[in-house]
Structures are given as structure tokens and as C-alpha cells.
mmCIF file of C-alpha atoms in Angstrom:
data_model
loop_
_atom_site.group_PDB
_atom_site.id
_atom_site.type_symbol
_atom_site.label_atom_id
_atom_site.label_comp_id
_atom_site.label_asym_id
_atom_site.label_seq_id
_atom_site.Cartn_x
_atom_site.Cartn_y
_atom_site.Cartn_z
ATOM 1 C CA UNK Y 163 23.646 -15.721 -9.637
ATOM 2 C CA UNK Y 164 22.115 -18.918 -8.962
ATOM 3 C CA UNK Y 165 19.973 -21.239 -11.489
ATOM 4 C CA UNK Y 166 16.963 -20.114 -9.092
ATOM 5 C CA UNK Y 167 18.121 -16.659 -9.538
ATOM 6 C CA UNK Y 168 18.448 -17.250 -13.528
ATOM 7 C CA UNK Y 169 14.889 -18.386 -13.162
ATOM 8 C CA UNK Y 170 13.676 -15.604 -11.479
ATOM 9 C CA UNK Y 171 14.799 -13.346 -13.934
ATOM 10 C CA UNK Y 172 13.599 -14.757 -17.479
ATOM 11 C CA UNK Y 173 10.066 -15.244 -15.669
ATOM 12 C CA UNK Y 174 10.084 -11.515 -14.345
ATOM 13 C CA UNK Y 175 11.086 -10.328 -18.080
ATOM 14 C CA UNK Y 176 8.342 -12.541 -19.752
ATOM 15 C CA UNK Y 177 5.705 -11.521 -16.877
ATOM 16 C CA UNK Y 178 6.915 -7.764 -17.259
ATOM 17 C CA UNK Y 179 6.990 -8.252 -21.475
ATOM 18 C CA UNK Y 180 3.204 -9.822 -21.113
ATOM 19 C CA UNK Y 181 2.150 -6.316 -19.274
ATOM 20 C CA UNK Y 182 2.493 -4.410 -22.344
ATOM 21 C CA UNK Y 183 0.498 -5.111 -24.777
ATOM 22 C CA UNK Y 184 -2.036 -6.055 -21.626
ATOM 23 C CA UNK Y 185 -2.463 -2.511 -20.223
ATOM 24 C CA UNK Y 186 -1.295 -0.839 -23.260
ATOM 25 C CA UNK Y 187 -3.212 -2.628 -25.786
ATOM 26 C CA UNK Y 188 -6.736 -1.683 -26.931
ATOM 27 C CA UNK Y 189 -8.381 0.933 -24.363
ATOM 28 C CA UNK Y 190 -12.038 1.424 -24.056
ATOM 29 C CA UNK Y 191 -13.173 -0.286 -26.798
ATOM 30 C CA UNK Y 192 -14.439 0.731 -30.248
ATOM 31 C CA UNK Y 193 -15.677 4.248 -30.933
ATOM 32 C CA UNK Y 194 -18.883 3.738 -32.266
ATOM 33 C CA UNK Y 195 -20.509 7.149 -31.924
ATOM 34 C CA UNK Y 196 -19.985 10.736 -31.465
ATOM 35 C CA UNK Y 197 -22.438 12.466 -29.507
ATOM 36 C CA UNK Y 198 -22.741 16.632 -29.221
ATOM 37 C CA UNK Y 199 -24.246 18.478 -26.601
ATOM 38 C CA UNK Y 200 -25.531 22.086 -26.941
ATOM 39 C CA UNK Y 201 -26.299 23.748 -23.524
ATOM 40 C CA UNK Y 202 -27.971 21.463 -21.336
ATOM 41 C CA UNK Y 203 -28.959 19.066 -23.829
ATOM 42 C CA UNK Y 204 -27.917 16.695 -26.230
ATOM 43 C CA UNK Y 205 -27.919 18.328 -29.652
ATOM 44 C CA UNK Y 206 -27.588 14.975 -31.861
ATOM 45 C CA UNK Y 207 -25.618 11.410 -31.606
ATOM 46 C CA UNK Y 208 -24.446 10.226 -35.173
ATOM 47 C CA UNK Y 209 -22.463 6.884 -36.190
ATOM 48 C CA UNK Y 210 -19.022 7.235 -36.674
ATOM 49 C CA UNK Y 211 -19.009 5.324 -40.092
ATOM 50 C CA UNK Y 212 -20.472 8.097 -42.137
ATOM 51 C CA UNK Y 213 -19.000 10.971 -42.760
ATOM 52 C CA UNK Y 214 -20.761 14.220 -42.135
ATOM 53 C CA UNK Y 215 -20.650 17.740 -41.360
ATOM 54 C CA UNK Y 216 -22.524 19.269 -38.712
ATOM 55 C CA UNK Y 217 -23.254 22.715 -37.640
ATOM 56 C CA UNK Y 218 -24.093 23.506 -33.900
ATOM 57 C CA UNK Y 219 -25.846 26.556 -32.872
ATOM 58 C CA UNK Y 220 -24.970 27.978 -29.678
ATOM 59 C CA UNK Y 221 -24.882 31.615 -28.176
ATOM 60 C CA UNK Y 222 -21.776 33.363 -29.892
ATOM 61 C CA UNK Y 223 -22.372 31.596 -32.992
ATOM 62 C CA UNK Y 224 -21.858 28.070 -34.893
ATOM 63 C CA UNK Y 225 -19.372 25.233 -33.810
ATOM 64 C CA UNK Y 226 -18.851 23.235 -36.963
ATOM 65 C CA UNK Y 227 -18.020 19.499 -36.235
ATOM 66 C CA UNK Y 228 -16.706 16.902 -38.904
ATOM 67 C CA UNK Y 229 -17.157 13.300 -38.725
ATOM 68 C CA UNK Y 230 -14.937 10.861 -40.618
ATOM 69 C CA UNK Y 231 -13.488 7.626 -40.617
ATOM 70 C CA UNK Y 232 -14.000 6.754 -37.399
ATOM 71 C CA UNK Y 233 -13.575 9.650 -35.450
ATOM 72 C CA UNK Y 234 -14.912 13.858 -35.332
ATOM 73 C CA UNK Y 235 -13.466 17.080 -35.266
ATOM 74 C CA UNK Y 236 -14.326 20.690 -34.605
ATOM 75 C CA UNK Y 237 -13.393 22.069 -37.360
ATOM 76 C CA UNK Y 238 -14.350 25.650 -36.766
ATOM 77 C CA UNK Y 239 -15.822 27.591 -33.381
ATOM 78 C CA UNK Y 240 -16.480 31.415 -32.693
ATOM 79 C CA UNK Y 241 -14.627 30.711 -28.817
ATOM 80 C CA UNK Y 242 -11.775 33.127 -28.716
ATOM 81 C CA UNK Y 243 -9.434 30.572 -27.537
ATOM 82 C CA UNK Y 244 -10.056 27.860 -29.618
ATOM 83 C CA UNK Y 245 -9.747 25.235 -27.393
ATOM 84 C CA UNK Y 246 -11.840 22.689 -29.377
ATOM 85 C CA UNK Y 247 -10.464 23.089 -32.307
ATOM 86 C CA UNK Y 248 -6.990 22.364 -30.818
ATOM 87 C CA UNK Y 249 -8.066 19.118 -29.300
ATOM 88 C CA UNK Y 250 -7.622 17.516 -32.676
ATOM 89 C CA UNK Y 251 -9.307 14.521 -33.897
ATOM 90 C CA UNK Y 252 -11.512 12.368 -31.463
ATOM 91 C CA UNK Y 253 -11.209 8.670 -32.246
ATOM 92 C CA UNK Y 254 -11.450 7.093 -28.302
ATOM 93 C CA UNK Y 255 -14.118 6.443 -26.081
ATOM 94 C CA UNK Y 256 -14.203 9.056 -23.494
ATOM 95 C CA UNK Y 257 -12.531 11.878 -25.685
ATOM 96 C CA UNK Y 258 -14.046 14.698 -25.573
ATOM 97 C CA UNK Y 259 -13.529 17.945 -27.016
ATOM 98 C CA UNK Y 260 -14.977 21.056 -25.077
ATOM 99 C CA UNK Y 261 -16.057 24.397 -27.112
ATOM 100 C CA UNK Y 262 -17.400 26.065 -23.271
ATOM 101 C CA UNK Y 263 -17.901 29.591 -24.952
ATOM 102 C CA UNK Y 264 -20.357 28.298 -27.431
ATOM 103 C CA UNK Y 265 -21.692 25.855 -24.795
ATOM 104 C CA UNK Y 266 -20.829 22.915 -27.176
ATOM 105 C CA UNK Y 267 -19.522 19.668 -26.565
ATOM 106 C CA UNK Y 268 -18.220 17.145 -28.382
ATOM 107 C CA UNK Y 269 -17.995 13.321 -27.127
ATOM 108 C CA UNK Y 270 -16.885 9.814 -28.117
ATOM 109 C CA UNK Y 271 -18.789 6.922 -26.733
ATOM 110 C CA UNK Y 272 -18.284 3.238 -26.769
ATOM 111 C CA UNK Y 273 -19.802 0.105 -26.444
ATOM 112 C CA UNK Y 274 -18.979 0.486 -22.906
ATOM 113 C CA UNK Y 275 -17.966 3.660 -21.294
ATOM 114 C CA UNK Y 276 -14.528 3.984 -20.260
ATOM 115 C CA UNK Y 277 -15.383 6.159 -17.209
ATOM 116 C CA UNK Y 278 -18.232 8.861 -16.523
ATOM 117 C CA UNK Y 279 -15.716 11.702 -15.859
ATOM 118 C CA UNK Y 280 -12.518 13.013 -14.862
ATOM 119 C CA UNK Y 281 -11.477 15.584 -12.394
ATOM 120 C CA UNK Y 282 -8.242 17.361 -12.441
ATOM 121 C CA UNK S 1376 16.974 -3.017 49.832
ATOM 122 C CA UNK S 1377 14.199 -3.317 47.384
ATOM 123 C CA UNK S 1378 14.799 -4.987 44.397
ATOM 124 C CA UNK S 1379 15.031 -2.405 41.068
ATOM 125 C CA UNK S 1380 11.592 -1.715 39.893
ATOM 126 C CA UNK S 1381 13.773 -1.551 36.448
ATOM 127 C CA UNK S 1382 15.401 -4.175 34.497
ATOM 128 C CA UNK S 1383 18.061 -2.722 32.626
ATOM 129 C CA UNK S 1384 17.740 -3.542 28.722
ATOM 130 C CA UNK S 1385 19.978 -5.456 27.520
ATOM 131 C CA UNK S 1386 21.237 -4.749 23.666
ATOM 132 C CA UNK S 1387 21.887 -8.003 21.946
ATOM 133 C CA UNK S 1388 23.935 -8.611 18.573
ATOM 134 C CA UNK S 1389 20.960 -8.755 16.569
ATOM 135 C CA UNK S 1390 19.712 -5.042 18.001
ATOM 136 C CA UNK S 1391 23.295 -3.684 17.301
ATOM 137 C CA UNK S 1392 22.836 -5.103 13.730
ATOM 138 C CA UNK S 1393 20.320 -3.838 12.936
ATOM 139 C CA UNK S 1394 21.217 -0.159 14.171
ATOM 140 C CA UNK S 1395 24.212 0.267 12.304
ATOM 141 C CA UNK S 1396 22.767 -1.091 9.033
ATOM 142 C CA UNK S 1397 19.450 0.655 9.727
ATOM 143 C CA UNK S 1398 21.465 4.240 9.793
ATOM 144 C CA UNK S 1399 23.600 2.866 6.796
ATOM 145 C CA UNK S 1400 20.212 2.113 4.615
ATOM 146 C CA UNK S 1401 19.156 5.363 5.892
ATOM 147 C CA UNK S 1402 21.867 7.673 5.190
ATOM 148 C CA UNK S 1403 21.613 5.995 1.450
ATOM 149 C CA UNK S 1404 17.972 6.651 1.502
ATOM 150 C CA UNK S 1405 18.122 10.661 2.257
ATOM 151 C CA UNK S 1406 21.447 10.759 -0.382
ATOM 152 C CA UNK S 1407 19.282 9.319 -3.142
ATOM 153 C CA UNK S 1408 16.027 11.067 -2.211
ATOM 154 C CA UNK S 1409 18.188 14.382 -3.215
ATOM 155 C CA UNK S 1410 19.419 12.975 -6.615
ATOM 156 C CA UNK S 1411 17.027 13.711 -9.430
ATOM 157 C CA UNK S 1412 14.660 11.606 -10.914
ATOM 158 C CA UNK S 1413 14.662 10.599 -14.425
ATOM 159 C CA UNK S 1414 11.135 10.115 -14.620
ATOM 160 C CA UNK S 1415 8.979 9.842 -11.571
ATOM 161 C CA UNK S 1416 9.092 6.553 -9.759
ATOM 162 C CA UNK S 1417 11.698 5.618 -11.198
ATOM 163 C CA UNK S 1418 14.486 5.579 -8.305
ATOM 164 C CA UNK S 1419 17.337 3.052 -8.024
ATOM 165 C CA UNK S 1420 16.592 1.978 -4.282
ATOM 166 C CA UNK S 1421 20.327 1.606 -3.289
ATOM 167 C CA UNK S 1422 18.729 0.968 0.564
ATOM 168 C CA UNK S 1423 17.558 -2.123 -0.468
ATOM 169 C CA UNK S 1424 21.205 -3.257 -1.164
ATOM 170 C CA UNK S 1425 21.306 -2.907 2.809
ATOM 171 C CA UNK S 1426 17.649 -4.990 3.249
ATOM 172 C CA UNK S 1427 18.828 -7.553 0.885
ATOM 173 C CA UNK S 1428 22.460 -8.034 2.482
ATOM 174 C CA UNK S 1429 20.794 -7.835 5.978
ATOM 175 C CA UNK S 1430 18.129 -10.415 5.088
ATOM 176 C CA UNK S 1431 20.908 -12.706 3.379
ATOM 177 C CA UNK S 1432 23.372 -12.763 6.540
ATOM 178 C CA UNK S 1433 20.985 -12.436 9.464
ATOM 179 C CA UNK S 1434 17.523 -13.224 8.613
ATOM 180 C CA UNK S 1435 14.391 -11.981 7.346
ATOM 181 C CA UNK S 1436 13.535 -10.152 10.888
ATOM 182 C CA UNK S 1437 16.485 -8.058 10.917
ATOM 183 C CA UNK S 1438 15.682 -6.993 7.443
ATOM 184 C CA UNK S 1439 11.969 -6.051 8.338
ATOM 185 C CA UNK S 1440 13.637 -3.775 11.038
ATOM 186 C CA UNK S 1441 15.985 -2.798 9.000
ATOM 187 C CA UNK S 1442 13.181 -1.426 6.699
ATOM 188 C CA UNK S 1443 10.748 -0.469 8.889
ATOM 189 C CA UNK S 1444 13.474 1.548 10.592
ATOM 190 C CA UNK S 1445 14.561 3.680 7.446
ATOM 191 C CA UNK S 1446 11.384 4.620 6.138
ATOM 192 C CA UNK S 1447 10.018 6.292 9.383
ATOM 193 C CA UNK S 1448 13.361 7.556 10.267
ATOM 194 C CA UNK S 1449 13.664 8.980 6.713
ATOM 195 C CA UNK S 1450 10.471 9.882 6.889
ATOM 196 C CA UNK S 1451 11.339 12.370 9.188
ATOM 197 C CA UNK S 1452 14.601 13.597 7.973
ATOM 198 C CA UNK S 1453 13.624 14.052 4.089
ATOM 199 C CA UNK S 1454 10.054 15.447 5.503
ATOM 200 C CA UNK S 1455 7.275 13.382 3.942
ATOM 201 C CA UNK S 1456 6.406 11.794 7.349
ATOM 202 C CA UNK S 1457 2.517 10.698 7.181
ATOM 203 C CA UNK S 1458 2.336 12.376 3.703
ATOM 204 C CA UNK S 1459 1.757 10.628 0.241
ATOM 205 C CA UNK S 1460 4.667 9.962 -0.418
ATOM 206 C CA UNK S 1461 5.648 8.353 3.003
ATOM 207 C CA UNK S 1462 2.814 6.054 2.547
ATOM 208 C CA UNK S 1463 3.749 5.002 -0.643
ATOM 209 C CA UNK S 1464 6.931 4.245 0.917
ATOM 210 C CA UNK S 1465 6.006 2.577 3.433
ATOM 211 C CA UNK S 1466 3.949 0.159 1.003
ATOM 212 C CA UNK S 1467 6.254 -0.222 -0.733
ATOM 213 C CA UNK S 1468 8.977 -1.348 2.094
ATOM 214 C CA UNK S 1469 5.965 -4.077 3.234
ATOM 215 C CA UNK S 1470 5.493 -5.515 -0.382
ATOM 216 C CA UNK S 1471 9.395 -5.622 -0.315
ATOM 217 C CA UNK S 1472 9.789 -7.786 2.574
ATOM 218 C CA UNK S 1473 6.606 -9.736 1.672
ATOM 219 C CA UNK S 1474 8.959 -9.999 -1.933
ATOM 220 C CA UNK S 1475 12.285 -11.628 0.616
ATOM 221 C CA UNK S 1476 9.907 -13.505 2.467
ATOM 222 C CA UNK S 1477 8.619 -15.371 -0.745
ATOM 223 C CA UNK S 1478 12.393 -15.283 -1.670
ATOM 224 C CA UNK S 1479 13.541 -17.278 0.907
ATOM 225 C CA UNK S 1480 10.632 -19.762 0.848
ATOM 226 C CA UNK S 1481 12.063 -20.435 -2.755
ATOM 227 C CA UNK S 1482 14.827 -23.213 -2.778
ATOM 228 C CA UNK S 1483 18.355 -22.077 -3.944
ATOM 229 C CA UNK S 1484 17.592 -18.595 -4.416
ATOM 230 C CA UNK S 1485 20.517 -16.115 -4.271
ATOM 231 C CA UNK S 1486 20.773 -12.128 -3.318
ATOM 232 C CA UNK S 1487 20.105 -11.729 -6.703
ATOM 233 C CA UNK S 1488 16.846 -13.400 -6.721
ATOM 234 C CA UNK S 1489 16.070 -11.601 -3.287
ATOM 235 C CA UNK S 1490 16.514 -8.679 -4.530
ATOM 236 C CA UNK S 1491 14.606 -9.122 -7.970
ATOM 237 C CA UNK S 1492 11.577 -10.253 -6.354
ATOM 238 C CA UNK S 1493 11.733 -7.734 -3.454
ATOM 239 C CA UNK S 1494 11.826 -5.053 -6.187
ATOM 240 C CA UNK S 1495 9.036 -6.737 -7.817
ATOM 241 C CA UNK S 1496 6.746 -6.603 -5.108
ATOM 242 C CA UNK S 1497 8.102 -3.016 -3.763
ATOM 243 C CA UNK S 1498 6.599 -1.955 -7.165
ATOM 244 C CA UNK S 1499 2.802 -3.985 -7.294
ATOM 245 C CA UNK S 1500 2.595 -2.781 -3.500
ATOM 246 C CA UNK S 1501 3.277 0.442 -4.111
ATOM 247 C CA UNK S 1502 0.836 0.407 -7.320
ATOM 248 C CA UNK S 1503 -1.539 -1.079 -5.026
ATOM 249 C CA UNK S 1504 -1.438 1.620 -2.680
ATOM 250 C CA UNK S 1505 -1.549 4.715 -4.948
ATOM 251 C CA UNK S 1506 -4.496 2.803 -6.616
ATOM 252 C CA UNK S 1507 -6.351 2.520 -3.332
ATOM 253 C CA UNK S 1508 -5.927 5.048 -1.752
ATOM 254 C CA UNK S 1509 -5.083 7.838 -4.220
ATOM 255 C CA UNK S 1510 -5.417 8.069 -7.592
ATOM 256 C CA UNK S 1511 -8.303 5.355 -8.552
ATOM 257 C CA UNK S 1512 -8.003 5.977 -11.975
ATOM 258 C CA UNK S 1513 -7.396 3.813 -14.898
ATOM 259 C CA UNK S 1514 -4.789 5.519 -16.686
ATOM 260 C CA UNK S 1515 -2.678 5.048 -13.389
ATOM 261 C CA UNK S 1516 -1.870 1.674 -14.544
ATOM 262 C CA UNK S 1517 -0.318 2.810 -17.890
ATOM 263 C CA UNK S 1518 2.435 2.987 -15.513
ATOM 264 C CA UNK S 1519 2.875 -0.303 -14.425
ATOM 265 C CA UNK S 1520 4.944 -1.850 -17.006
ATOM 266 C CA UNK S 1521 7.552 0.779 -17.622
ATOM 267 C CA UNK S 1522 8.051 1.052 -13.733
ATOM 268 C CA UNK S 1523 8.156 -2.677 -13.424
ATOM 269 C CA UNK S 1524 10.900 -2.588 -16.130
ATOM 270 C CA UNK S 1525 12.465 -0.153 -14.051
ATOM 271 C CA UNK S 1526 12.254 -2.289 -10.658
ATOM 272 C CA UNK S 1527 13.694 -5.761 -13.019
ATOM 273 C CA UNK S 1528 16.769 -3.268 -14.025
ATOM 274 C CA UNK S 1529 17.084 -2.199 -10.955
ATOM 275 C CA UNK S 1530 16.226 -5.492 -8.597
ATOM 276 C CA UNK S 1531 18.817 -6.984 -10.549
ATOM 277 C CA UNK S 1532 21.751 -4.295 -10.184
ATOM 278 C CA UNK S 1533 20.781 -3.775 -6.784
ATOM 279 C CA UNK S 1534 20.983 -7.622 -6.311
ATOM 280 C CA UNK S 1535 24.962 -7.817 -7.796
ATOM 281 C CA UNK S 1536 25.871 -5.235 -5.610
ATOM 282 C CA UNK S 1537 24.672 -7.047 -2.275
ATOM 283 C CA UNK S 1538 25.747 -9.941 -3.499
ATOM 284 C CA UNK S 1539 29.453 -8.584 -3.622
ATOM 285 C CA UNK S 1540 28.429 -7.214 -0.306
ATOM 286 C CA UNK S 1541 28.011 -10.216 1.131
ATOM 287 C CA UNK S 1542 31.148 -12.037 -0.138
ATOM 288 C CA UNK S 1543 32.956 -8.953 1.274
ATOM 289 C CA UNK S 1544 30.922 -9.471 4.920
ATOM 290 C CA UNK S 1545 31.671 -13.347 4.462
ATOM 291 C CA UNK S 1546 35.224 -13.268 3.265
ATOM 292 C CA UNK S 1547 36.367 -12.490 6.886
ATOM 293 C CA UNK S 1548 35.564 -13.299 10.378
ATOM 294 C CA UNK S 1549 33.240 -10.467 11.978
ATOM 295 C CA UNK S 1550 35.360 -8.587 14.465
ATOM 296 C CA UNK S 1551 33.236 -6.056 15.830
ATOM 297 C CA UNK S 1552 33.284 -7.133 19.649
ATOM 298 C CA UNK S 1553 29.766 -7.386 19.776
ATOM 299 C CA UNK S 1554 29.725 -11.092 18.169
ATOM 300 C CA UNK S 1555 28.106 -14.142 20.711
ATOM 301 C CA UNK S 1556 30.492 -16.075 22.050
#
């Protein structure tokens, strides 16, 4: 190994150390808000910073969504898979957690969207 | 008599080079591309031992052969020709050689350093591509720094090994009959 070589190396580990906390630092931004839809249309948008609960009709029965500190929850839907539910807490912008028997869904937004939508 | 509408083709030291260490790159190539993968992307790249030696003793041209060579031929043998992955590949091999080219541009850089930076490069080229032309997604560059990790581990290894290589290659006169006299 040669001094250039030596050189090489400690800059590739620094450059290579500096990409961590660069593209896995902060994503997206701060959640500010979570907003529900309900069918075609946007049931409510509330602030992340109080805590609420909120019940969501739809057409097998109620999706119940919590909000607090920072992020939301379903906390209860009449989908027989409970899909939703299982998504957990919601605390990024983009998350989203999808209750498609009740027609419900529930979204974090940002200051600035992290994308519009993903495909799989 | 007319004269030979043909001109025989003559094969000179350099093409014979880069043959046999073309089909040695390759044959490592298919052997690793049946090993398992830890996690994907994540491959050693023993071939590149092969560029990086090739590069050191008989120039950057031989190497881009070299390369060029292996992917298309393996390619063909492992059966991603013209697929994903091949194109990947291929990017990869280009950003590699773009890596020795910057190498040797560097003063008093070793195999080691060729090989770090060629690994380097193999990996933002290859990023590059998928980015571009597959997956243009964000989360695709969560990636990035444990693969680049990967490709400093590995640049490195890769780089000791050709450099042991090429004492071997250096230690004694070439005798393979096909040197110019």
C-alpha cells in the first residue's frame, strides 16, 4: 500500500461515514398533520399536536383513529382483516394507513410531501 | 496471381493478453455469480482482481477489454444478457474503469488504490443506473451507504490480492512465447 493508497482509503471511509447520517438522517420532514379520507373525499385534516379521537363513518361501520404526540393510529375498524390497525402508529410524512373495507384512509403529511404515491 | 483480397489478422501480445485474462476474469465471474449473496448487492467482485492486475501490468486499454469482455461473455453464460441485471453490470464495469482511469491520473497510486476507487465508482455507477433507469425512487438510496461500505471492504481486499498478483507476475520474467522481442 502506498501513501496515495493510505490516502485513498481514510478519504473513502470519511466520504462513506458522511453518507450516513446524510441519506439516513431526517426523511421527509416534520409530520405536521394527519389527514383522513372517507370514500372519495376527505373526511377531516387535524394537527398532530393535539390529541384526539376520531370516529369515521364508512359502509361496514366506524374506523376509530387516535391522534397523539405527534403521530395517529387506527385504533379500531370493522375490516375483517385488520389491516389498518396493524400498520401501527403513523409518525412520517407519506405514511399511510389503509382501512379499504370501510373505505377509510389514514395519511401523514408534511411541510413538503415526500412523494405523491407508490406503486408496488 | 491476384493479390489476396484478405489480409490475414495478425494476433499481437496485447490481444493474447487480454484473452487469457478475459476467460480468467470470466470463469471467476460465473463461479461467484453461483455463490450466495449475503444481502443483495453485496458481492465480492473477485474479477476485478483480474481488471486491476491487468490495468497495473499492461495498461488501462487492456483492462477496458478485459471488462468489457467478461460482462457480455458472462452475460451470456450466467443468462442475464440484455436483462436488468446485465445492465447494471455493465454500468457498473464502465464506472469501474472510469474509477482506474482516475486512478492512474493520481500520482503514486498503488493496486490498492486502483482497486478502491474502481470499486467506488463500480458502486455510484451502478446506483446511477438502477436510479435512472429502474427504480426512481427515493428509498433506493437508503442503500447507498451500506453498499458503499461493502465496495471500501471489498475494493480494499480485492486490491491486496492483485497486488500479490502482481509481485507474483513481476517476480519472474514472462515466458509465455508470445512476449515482443
Amino acid at each position: 500500500m502506498t501513501w496515495t493508497d493510505r490516502l485513498l482509503l481514510i478519504a473513502a471511509v470519511a466520504g462513506v461515514a458522511a453518507l450516513y447520517p446524510w441519506l439516513w438522517g431526517e426523511r421527509g420532514g416534520e409530520a405536521e398533520a394527519v389527514r383522513i379520507w372517507a370514500g372519495e373525499e376527505e373526511y377531516a385534516r387535524y394537527p398532530l399536536d393535539q390529541p384526539r379521537r376520531v370516529e369515521v363513518p364508512g359502509p361496514l361501520g366506524t374506523t376509530v383513529v387516535e391522534i397523539a404526540e405527534g403521530g395517529a393510529r387506527v385504533i379500531a375498524d370493522p375490516g375483517p382483516r385488520q389491516i389498518c390497525v396493524r400498520a401501527g402508529r403513523l409518525d412520517t410524512p407519506g405514511d399511510q394507513a389503509l382501512c379499504l373495507p370501510n373505505r377509510v384512509t389514514v395519511e401523514i403529511i408534511g411541510a413538503d410531501p415526500r412523494y405523491d404515491s407508490i406503486h408496488y | 496471381m491476384a493479390a489476396p483480397r484478405y489480409r490475414p489478422l495478425q494476433s499481437d501480445r496485447d490481444d493474447l493478453r487480454i484473452a487469457t485474462l478475459a476467460a480468467l476474469a470470466l470463469a471467476i465471474h460465473v463461479a461467484e455469480a453461483a455463490l450466495p449473496s449475503p444481502l443483495p448487492g453485496v458481492k465480492p467482485g473477485l474479477a476485478n482482481i483480474i481488471t486491476v492486475t491487468a490495468c497495473w501490468l499492461y495498461g488501462w486499454r487492456v483492462a477496458a477489454w478485459i471488462t468489457v469482455l467478461r460482462i457480455v461473455a458472462g452475460g451470456i453464460l450466467v443468462g442475464t444478457l440484455l436483462s436488468p441485471t446485465f445492465f447494471l453490470s455493465l454500468a457498473g464495469g464502465l464506472g469501474a474503469l472510469g474509477g482506474l482511469a482516475m486512478a492512474r491520473a493520481l500520482p503514486g497510486t498503488g493496486p490498492v488504490g486502483y482497486s478502491l476507487l474502481a470499486a467506488l465508482a463500480h458502486m455510484v455507477a451502478q446506483f446511477t443506473a438502477a436510479w435512472w433507469l429502474f427504480i426512481p425512487h427515493p428509498g433506493l438510496w437508503l442503500l447507498l451507504p451500506p453498499l458503499m461500505t461493502a465496495a471500501i471492504v471489498f475494493g480494499v481486499l480485492n486490491g491486496i490480492m492483485a497486488q500479490a498478483m502482481i509481485r507474483e507476475l513481476g517476480s519472474q520474467p514472462a515466458r509465455d512465447g508470445h512476449e515482443a522481442t
